[in-house]
Short mmCIF file of C-alpha atoms in Angstrom, two decimals:
data_model
loop_
_atom_site.label_atom_id
_atom_site.label_comp_id
_atom_site.label_asym_id
_atom_site.label_seq_id
_atom_site.Cartn_x
_atom_site.Cartn_y
_atom_site.Cartn_z
CA UNK A 6 4.22 96.49 89.20
CA UNK A 7 7.04 97.00 86.73
CA UNK A 8 8.98 93.85 85.79
CA UNK A 9 12.68 93.86 85.31
CA UNK A 10 14.27 93.12 82.00
CA UNK A 11 15.35 89.68 83.16
CA UNK A 12 11.85 88.85 84.32
CA UNK A 13 10.32 90.02 81.04
CA UNK A 14 12.60 87.69 79.05
CA UNK A 15 11.65 84.77 81.23
CA UNK A 16 7.93 85.34 80.75
CA UNK A 17 5.95 82.89 78.47
CA UNK A 18 4.98 85.64 76.06
CA UNK A 19 8.58 86.66 75.52
CA UNK A 20 9.75 83.11 74.95
CA UNK A 21 7.04 82.55 72.34
CA UNK A 22 8.33 85.45 70.26
CA UNK A 23 11.89 84.24 69.99
CA UNK A 24 13.22 83.36 66.41
CA UNK A 25 15.06 80.23 65.27
CA UNK A 26 18.56 79.72 66.36
CA UNK A 27 21.30 79.32 63.76
CA UNK A 28 21.51 75.62 64.49
CA UNK A 29 17.77 75.14 64.03
CA UNK A 30 17.83 77.16 60.81
CA UNK A 31 20.70 75.13 59.38
CA UNK A 32 18.99 71.87 60.28
CA UNK A 33 15.77 73.05 58.58
CA UNK A 34 17.69 74.14 55.47
CA UNK A 35 19.50 70.82 55.25
CA UNK A 36 16.24 68.93 55.56
CA UNK A 37 14.59 71.14 52.93
CA UNK A 38 17.52 70.70 50.53
CA UNK A 39 17.41 66.94 51.06
CA UNK A 40 13.72 66.87 50.23
CA UNK A 41 14.25 69.09 47.16
CA UNK A 42 17.17 66.94 46.02
CA UNK A 43 15.04 63.83 46.38
CA UNK A 44 12.19 65.37 44.43
CA UNK A 45 14.60 66.63 41.77
CA UNK A 46 16.25 63.24 41.48
CA UNK A 47 12.92 61.50 41.05
CA UNK A 48 11.89 64.10 38.46
CA UNK A 49 15.14 63.83 36.51
CA UNK A 50 15.05 60.05 36.62
CA UNK A 51 11.47 60.07 35.41
CA UNK A 52 12.29 62.54 32.66
CA UNK A 53 15.39 60.55 31.66
CA UNK A 54 13.39 57.33 31.66
CA UNK A 55 10.65 58.88 29.57
CA UNK A 56 13.24 60.27 27.16
CA UNK A 57 14.87 56.84 26.85
CA UNK A 58 11.57 55.03 26.35
CA UNK A 59 10.35 57.65 23.86
CA UNK A 60 13.49 57.30 21.73
CA UNK A 61 13.40 53.51 22.02
CA UNK A 62 9.78 53.44 20.88
CA UNK A 63 10.62 55.73 17.97
CA UNK A 64 13.49 53.46 16.89
CA UNK A 65 11.19 50.44 16.99
CA UNK A 66 8.56 52.31 15.00
CA UNK A 67 11.17 53.32 12.40
CA UNK A 68 12.39 49.72 12.21
CA UNK A 69 8.86 48.57 11.41
CA UNK A 70 8.60 51.34 8.81
CA UNK A 71 11.86 50.27 7.14
CA UNK A 72 10.61 46.69 6.99
CA UNK A 73 7.23 47.75 5.60
CA UNK A 74 8.65 49.98 2.86
CA UNK A 75 11.50 47.73 1.75
CA UNK A 76 9.48 44.53 1.88
CA UNK A 77 6.72 46.09 -0.21
CA UNK A 78 9.12 46.97 -3.01
CA UNK A 79 11.08 43.72 -2.80
CA UNK A 80 7.86 41.71 -3.02
CA UNK A 81 7.00 43.72 -6.13
CA UNK A 82 10.38 43.02 -7.80
CA UNK A 83 9.74 41.77 -11.31
CA UNK A 84 6.01 42.41 -11.14
CA UNK A 85 4.92 43.57 -14.60
CA UNK A 86 1.33 42.38 -14.58
CA UNK A 87 0.44 38.78 -15.24
CA UNK A 88 3.65 38.14 -17.24
CA UNK A 89 6.62 37.43 -14.99
CA UNK A 90 10.11 38.10 -16.38
CA UNK A 91 11.61 34.85 -17.64
CA UNK A 92 13.68 33.32 -20.40
CA UNK A 93 11.52 31.79 -23.12
CA UNK A 94 12.64 28.16 -23.12
CA UNK A 95 11.66 27.73 -26.77
CA UNK A 96 13.31 30.84 -28.17
CA UNK A 97 16.05 31.31 -25.59
CA UNK A 98 15.26 35.00 -25.21
CA UNK A 99 13.60 37.12 -22.57
CA UNK A 100 9.80 37.37 -22.61
CA UNK A 101 10.07 41.07 -21.67
CA UNK A 102 11.24 43.47 -24.36
CA UNK A 103 12.40 47.09 -24.20
CA UNK A 104 10.23 48.51 -26.95
CA UNK A 105 9.12 51.73 -28.65
CA UNK A 106 12.70 52.66 -29.54
CA UNK A 107 13.88 54.40 -26.38
CA UNK A 108 11.25 53.99 -23.71
CA UNK A 109 13.23 55.08 -20.69
CA UNK A 110 16.10 57.48 -21.20
CA UNK A 111 17.57 59.36 -24.13
CA UNK A 112 20.86 57.50 -24.04
CA UNK A 113 20.88 54.65 -21.52
CA UNK A 114 18.96 51.39 -21.36
CA UNK A 115 21.98 49.10 -21.12
CA UNK A 116 21.45 48.61 -17.38
CA UNK A 117 18.18 46.79 -18.18
CA UNK A 118 19.36 44.66 -21.09
CA UNK A 119 20.37 41.03 -21.08
CA UNK A 120 23.51 41.69 -23.13
CA UNK A 121 24.14 45.16 -21.64
CA UNK A 122 24.62 46.39 -25.21
CA UNK A 123 22.16 49.03 -26.30
CA UNK A 124 23.86 49.54 -29.65
CA UNK A 125 21.92 46.69 -31.26
CA UNK A 126 18.22 46.05 -31.79
CA UNK A 127 18.05 43.00 -29.50
CA UNK A 128 16.77 45.01 -26.57
CA UNK A 129 15.69 42.23 -24.23
CA UNK A 130 15.06 42.91 -20.58
CA UNK A 131 17.30 40.84 -18.30
CA UNK A 132 14.91 38.75 -16.15
CA UNK A 133 17.74 37.93 -13.80
CA UNK A 134 18.24 41.54 -12.76
CA UNK A 135 14.94 42.51 -11.21
CA UNK A 136 17.12 43.30 -8.22
CA UNK A 137 20.60 44.77 -8.56
CA UNK A 138 22.79 45.16 -5.48
CA UNK A 139 25.92 47.22 -4.84
CA UNK A 140 28.16 46.61 -1.82
CA UNK A 141 29.03 49.99 -0.33
CA UNK A 142 27.72 51.53 -3.56
CA UNK A 143 30.55 49.97 -5.59
CA UNK A 144 29.65 50.01 -9.30
CA UNK A 145 26.49 52.03 -8.73
CA UNK A 146 26.17 54.31 -11.76
CA UNK A 147 24.38 57.39 -10.52
CA UNK A 148 24.60 61.19 -11.01
CA UNK A 149 27.12 62.88 -8.74
CA UNK A 150 24.34 64.93 -7.14
CA UNK A 151 22.96 61.70 -5.68
CA UNK A 152 26.22 59.79 -5.22
CA UNK A 153 27.67 62.49 -2.95
CA UNK A 154 24.72 62.11 -0.60
CA UNK A 155 25.32 58.41 0.04
CA UNK A 156 27.03 57.46 3.30
CA UNK A 157 30.11 55.29 2.94
CA UNK A 158 29.86 51.82 4.40
CA UNK A 159 26.21 51.38 3.40
CA UNK A 160 24.84 49.24 0.58
CA UNK A 161 22.57 50.19 -2.30
CA UNK A 162 19.88 48.21 -4.11
CA UNK A 163 17.83 48.77 -7.26
CA UNK A 164 14.46 47.03 -7.45
CA UNK A 165 12.89 46.84 -10.91
CA UNK A 166 9.13 46.71 -10.67
CA UNK A 167 5.86 47.87 -12.12
CA UNK A 168 3.30 50.07 -10.42
CA UNK A 169 0.98 49.17 -7.57
CA UNK A 170 -2.12 49.28 -9.76
CA UNK A 171 -2.91 48.04 -13.27
CA UNK A 172 -5.71 48.34 -15.78
CA UNK A 173 -7.01 45.93 -18.44
CA UNK A 174 -7.03 47.00 -22.05
CA UNK A 175 -10.49 47.62 -23.48
CA UNK A 176 -9.60 45.73 -26.66
CA UNK A 177 -6.82 44.92 -29.15
CA UNK A 178 -4.04 47.37 -29.96
CA UNK A 179 -4.86 49.68 -32.87
CA UNK A 180 -2.38 50.11 -35.72
CA UNK A 181 0.32 48.54 -33.51
CA UNK A 182 0.62 51.82 -31.59
CA UNK A 183 -2.57 52.78 -29.73
CA UNK A 184 -4.30 51.06 -26.82
CA UNK A 185 -7.06 52.08 -24.42
CA UNK A 186 -8.13 51.41 -20.84
CA UNK A 187 -11.52 51.92 -19.17
CA UNK A 188 -10.38 54.05 -16.18
CA UNK A 189 -7.19 56.06 -15.60
CA UNK A 190 -4.26 54.86 -13.54
CA UNK A 191 -3.50 57.04 -10.50
CA UNK A 192 -1.26 59.93 -11.51
CA UNK A 193 -1.51 59.17 -15.24
CA UNK A 194 -4.09 61.61 -16.54
CA UNK A 195 -2.13 64.52 -18.04
CA UNK A 196 -2.45 64.64 -21.82
CA UNK A 197 0.87 64.73 -23.64
CA UNK A 198 2.86 63.36 -20.76
CA UNK A 199 5.48 60.76 -21.72
CA UNK A 200 5.27 58.06 -19.09
CA UNK A 201 7.32 54.84 -18.72
CA UNK A 202 4.87 51.93 -18.60
CA UNK A 203 4.60 48.17 -19.03
CA UNK A 204 2.04 46.49 -21.27
CA UNK A 205 1.66 42.80 -20.52
CA UNK A 206 -0.12 39.68 -21.62
CA UNK A 207 0.31 36.55 -19.54
CA UNK A 208 3.10 35.28 -21.78
CA UNK A 209 5.12 38.39 -22.60
CA UNK A 210 5.48 42.07 -21.78
CA UNK A 211 7.02 45.24 -23.19
CA UNK A 212 8.53 48.24 -21.41
CA UNK A 213 7.32 51.29 -23.30
CA UNK A 214 7.08 55.05 -22.99
CA UNK A 215 3.77 56.12 -24.51
CA UNK A 216 2.15 59.52 -24.79
CA UNK A 217 -0.87 59.95 -22.51
CA UNK A 218 -4.06 60.88 -24.38
CA UNK A 219 -7.76 61.39 -23.60
CA UNK A 220 -7.12 62.17 -19.92
CA UNK A 221 -5.36 58.89 -19.26
CA UNK A 222 -7.74 56.60 -21.14
CA UNK A 223 -5.67 56.25 -24.32
CA UNK A 224 -1.96 55.79 -25.02
CA UNK A 225 0.19 55.96 -28.14
CA UNK A 226 3.76 54.74 -28.63
CA UNK A 227 4.15 56.51 -31.98
CA UNK A 228 6.06 59.79 -32.19
CA UNK A 229 6.51 60.17 -28.46
CA UNK A 230 10.15 61.32 -28.32
CA UNK A 231 11.24 57.74 -27.86
CA UNK A 232 13.99 57.84 -30.43
CA UNK A 233 17.57 57.55 -29.31
CA UNK A 234 19.34 60.86 -29.76
CA UNK A 235 22.23 59.04 -31.45
CA UNK A 236 20.05 57.24 -34.03
CA UNK A 237 20.59 58.43 -37.57
CA UNK A 238 19.02 55.86 -39.87
CA UNK A 239 16.06 53.51 -40.23
CA UNK A 240 18.16 50.48 -39.34
CA UNK A 241 19.97 51.95 -36.37
CA UNK A 242 19.01 51.56 -32.75
CA UNK A 243 16.10 53.74 -31.71
CA UNK A 244 13.94 53.90 -34.83
CA UNK A 245 11.09 51.64 -33.85
CA UNK A 246 7.82 53.24 -32.73
CA UNK A 247 5.44 50.27 -32.71
CA UNK A 248 4.63 47.57 -30.22
CA UNK A 249 6.46 44.39 -31.11
CA UNK A 250 3.81 42.05 -29.74
CA UNK A 251 0.79 44.16 -30.75
CA UNK A 252 -1.15 41.21 -32.14
CA UNK A 253 -0.91 39.40 -28.81
CA UNK A 254 -2.58 42.05 -26.66
CA UNK A 255 -6.29 41.88 -25.96
CA UNK A 256 -8.83 42.79 -23.31
CA UNK A 257 -7.13 40.25 -21.04
CA UNK A 258 -3.85 42.18 -21.22
CA UNK A 259 -2.82 44.74 -18.61
CA UNK A 260 -0.93 48.01 -18.44
CA UNK A 261 0.79 49.58 -15.45
CA UNK A 262 3.44 52.20 -14.76
CA UNK A 263 7.14 51.27 -14.82
CA UNK A 264 8.64 52.26 -11.46
CA UNK A 265 12.06 50.81 -10.61
CA UNK A 266 13.29 52.22 -7.30
CA UNK A 267 16.64 52.56 -5.55
CA UNK A 268 17.39 52.60 -1.83
CA UNK A 269 20.46 54.13 -0.22
CA UNK A 270 21.51 55.84 3.03
CA UNK A 271 22.36 59.53 2.96
CA UNK A 272 22.30 62.59 5.19
CA UNK A 273 19.07 64.57 5.45
CA UNK A 274 17.87 67.41 7.64
CA UNK A 275 16.20 65.86 10.69
CA UNK A 276 13.44 67.12 12.94
CA UNK A 277 16.00 68.75 15.23
CA UNK A 278 17.33 70.88 12.36
CA UNK A 279 20.56 68.90 12.01
CA UNK A 280 21.64 66.43 9.35
CA UNK A 281 20.94 62.81 10.30
CA UNK A 282 21.54 59.58 8.34
CA UNK A 283 18.30 58.56 6.67
CA UNK A 284 16.88 55.97 4.28
CA UNK A 285 16.37 57.47 0.81
CA UNK A 286 14.13 56.09 -1.91
CA UNK A 287 14.50 57.37 -5.45
CA UNK A 288 12.46 56.48 -8.53
CA UNK A 289 15.15 55.25 -10.87
CA UNK A 290 13.43 56.41 -14.06
CA UNK A 291 12.34 60.01 -14.18
CA UNK A 292 8.91 60.82 -15.59
CA UNK A 293 8.79 63.78 -17.92
CA UNK A 294 6.57 65.36 -20.55
CA UNK A 295 9.42 66.81 -22.62
CA UNK A 296 12.13 64.95 -24.53
CA UNK A 297 14.92 67.15 -23.21
CA UNK A 298 14.14 66.22 -19.62
CA UNK A 299 13.99 62.48 -20.05
CA UNK A 300 16.39 61.04 -17.53
CA UNK A 301 17.15 57.98 -15.52
CA UNK A 302 17.10 59.44 -12.01
CA UNK A 303 14.42 61.39 -10.21
CA UNK A 304 14.79 63.36 -6.95
CA UNK A 305 15.40 61.14 -3.87
CA UNK A 306 12.80 61.14 -1.10
CA UNK A 307 13.62 60.62 2.57
CA UNK A 308 11.35 57.79 3.74
CA UNK A 309 12.76 57.02 7.22
CA UNK A 310 14.98 59.25 9.36
CA UNK A 311 17.68 57.88 11.62
CA UNK A 312 18.80 54.89 9.53
CA UNK A 313 22.56 54.71 10.04
CA UNK A 314 23.50 51.43 8.36
CA UNK A 315 21.94 49.41 5.53
CA UNK A 316 23.40 46.11 4.40
CA UNK A 317 21.99 43.56 1.96
CA UNK A 318 22.84 39.88 1.63
CA UNK A 319 21.34 37.69 -1.08
CA UNK A 320 19.96 34.16 -0.65
CA UNK A 321 21.03 31.62 -3.28
CA UNK A 322 19.50 28.13 -2.98
CA UNK A 323 21.78 26.91 -5.78
CA UNK A 324 24.75 27.18 -3.40
CA UNK A 325 23.06 25.56 -0.44
CA UNK A 326 21.06 28.55 0.67
CA UNK A 327 24.13 30.65 1.38
CA UNK A 328 23.85 34.39 1.92
CA UNK A 329 26.20 36.23 -0.40
CA UNK A 330 27.31 39.78 -1.00
CA UNK A 331 26.37 41.62 -4.18
CA UNK A 332 29.96 41.26 -5.41
CA UNK A 333 29.81 37.48 -5.01
CA UNK A 334 26.49 37.23 -6.85
CA UNK A 335 27.74 39.47 -9.64
CA UNK A 336 31.00 37.52 -9.98
CA UNK A 337 29.00 34.30 -10.36
CA UNK A 338 26.54 35.98 -12.77
CA UNK A 339 23.85 34.53 -10.54
CA UNK A 340 21.32 37.29 -9.92
CA UNK A 341 18.69 35.07 -11.54
CA UNK A 342 19.31 32.52 -8.77
CA UNK A 343 18.57 34.92 -5.92
CA UNK A 344 15.30 34.07 -4.18
CA UNK A 345 15.52 36.25 -1.08
CA UNK A 346 17.20 39.28 0.42
CA UNK A 347 18.42 39.69 3.98
CA UNK A 348 18.32 43.28 5.19
CA UNK A 349 20.48 44.37 8.14
CA UNK A 350 19.66 47.80 9.52
CA UNK A 351 21.01 50.00 12.29
CA UNK A 352 18.74 52.79 13.47
CA UNK A 353 20.00 55.71 15.56
CA UNK A 354 18.15 58.23 17.72
CA UNK A 355 17.83 61.81 16.57
CA UNK A 356 18.42 62.85 20.19
CA UNK A 357 22.15 62.91 20.92
CA UNK A 358 21.80 62.87 24.74
CA UNK A 359 19.64 59.86 25.47
CA UNK A 360 22.26 58.01 27.50
CA UNK A 361 23.55 59.48 30.74
CA UNK A 362 27.13 58.97 29.61
CA UNK A 363 28.98 58.29 26.36
CA UNK A 364 28.90 54.62 25.37
CA UNK A 365 30.91 52.82 22.69
CA UNK A 366 28.73 50.91 20.23
CA UNK A 367 29.67 49.02 17.05
CA UNK A 368 28.07 50.19 13.80
CA UNK A 369 28.98 48.09 10.78
CA UNK A 370 32.16 46.88 12.44
CA UNK A 371 33.24 50.41 13.38
CA UNK A 372 33.19 51.55 17.05
CA UNK A 373 31.21 54.73 17.70
CA UNK A 374 31.25 56.53 21.04
CA UNK A 375 28.38 58.89 21.84
CA UNK A 376 25.22 59.21 23.93
CA UNK A 377 22.76 58.16 21.22
CA UNK A 378 20.49 55.15 21.33
CA UNK A 379 20.78 52.51 18.59
CA UNK A 380 18.75 49.54 17.43
CA UNK A 381 20.05 46.72 15.23
CA UNK A 382 17.50 44.67 13.35
CA UNK A 383 17.53 42.12 10.55
CA UNK A 384 14.87 40.53 8.37
CA UNK A 385 14.64 38.35 5.25
CA UNK A 386 12.27 38.98 2.35
CA UNK A 387 11.52 36.12 -0.02
CA UNK A 388 11.04 37.26 -3.62
CA UNK A 389 7.63 36.21 -4.85
CA UNK A 390 8.34 36.65 -8.56
CA UNK A 391 11.14 34.13 -9.15
CA UNK A 392 12.78 34.02 -12.56
CA UNK A 393 13.20 30.81 -14.52
#
């Protein structure tokens, strides 16, 4: 029997083949979009949280790195072997001398001298200046190639120190110019290289620039391009090529490299390919094997990225333990009284979209509005080589 059209539509098989109505489809789409939005929100929140935590962990890691690097050098300030820089109470002069005519640079050792006058032969190392600070870089004498890299509003510090390792002499100095060690110092093995070093007994020391001989086992201060370029006569500054305290050095004496370092904040190319403020460390005395290349400043190294602010304050027990700026210490001529350094650091994330919205933060007293993450930290390092 043939069914009518109306009867066919009312049959169970026909009803089961019907599609969704517009209302049902819209309800299903709304529910699906709600589920997708929820999943997307959870994903984005998780990603944002991970991004925040990752940048926060990186800032904390960089803060620990800044502390580790700076504290290491500050603890080494004034370390020249067993002789610590001091004023000889009997003679009234420094127990550390700048010897072998011109041990450091061709025309500048005044920054190390007690009287800041390199035109005379009284080249005594100033024991009170094993650290030298500069507020916002003010008074920092540096080549323009380095000075232009420093960020304004950040401090600079020079730390005068010897190397991490030392060696004992194998015996007395020969002919007031030659001394030997039993095993080479790291990085000091190239024959003919002119290397700033410190030779030290437990009562006195001398900053020298000897020629490396015998693959780093022998050194000579004679005829090693130490003369001052301006020296013209036997009695003028820069004509002395012998160790002043040669008779006092023995197998108990030590020798190490001379490695004063400087810290400053400057821009450097970050991991994202853009310039970011970073902590720079530069060896203040360049090492060279030729007289024409002898210079005070080496090439700066970036040691920690994302360091936006660096400020130093100096602890002086003689004024009740007050923390002072470098300008205050310099005005009082009191660098010898400094026993500790407070370091204030602001670290900033390399990622410029960590926060969900721009936030105003204060960096060194200046408001900065962006989406970066910042970490302020401060620590105090007590100098372990006090001067007397």
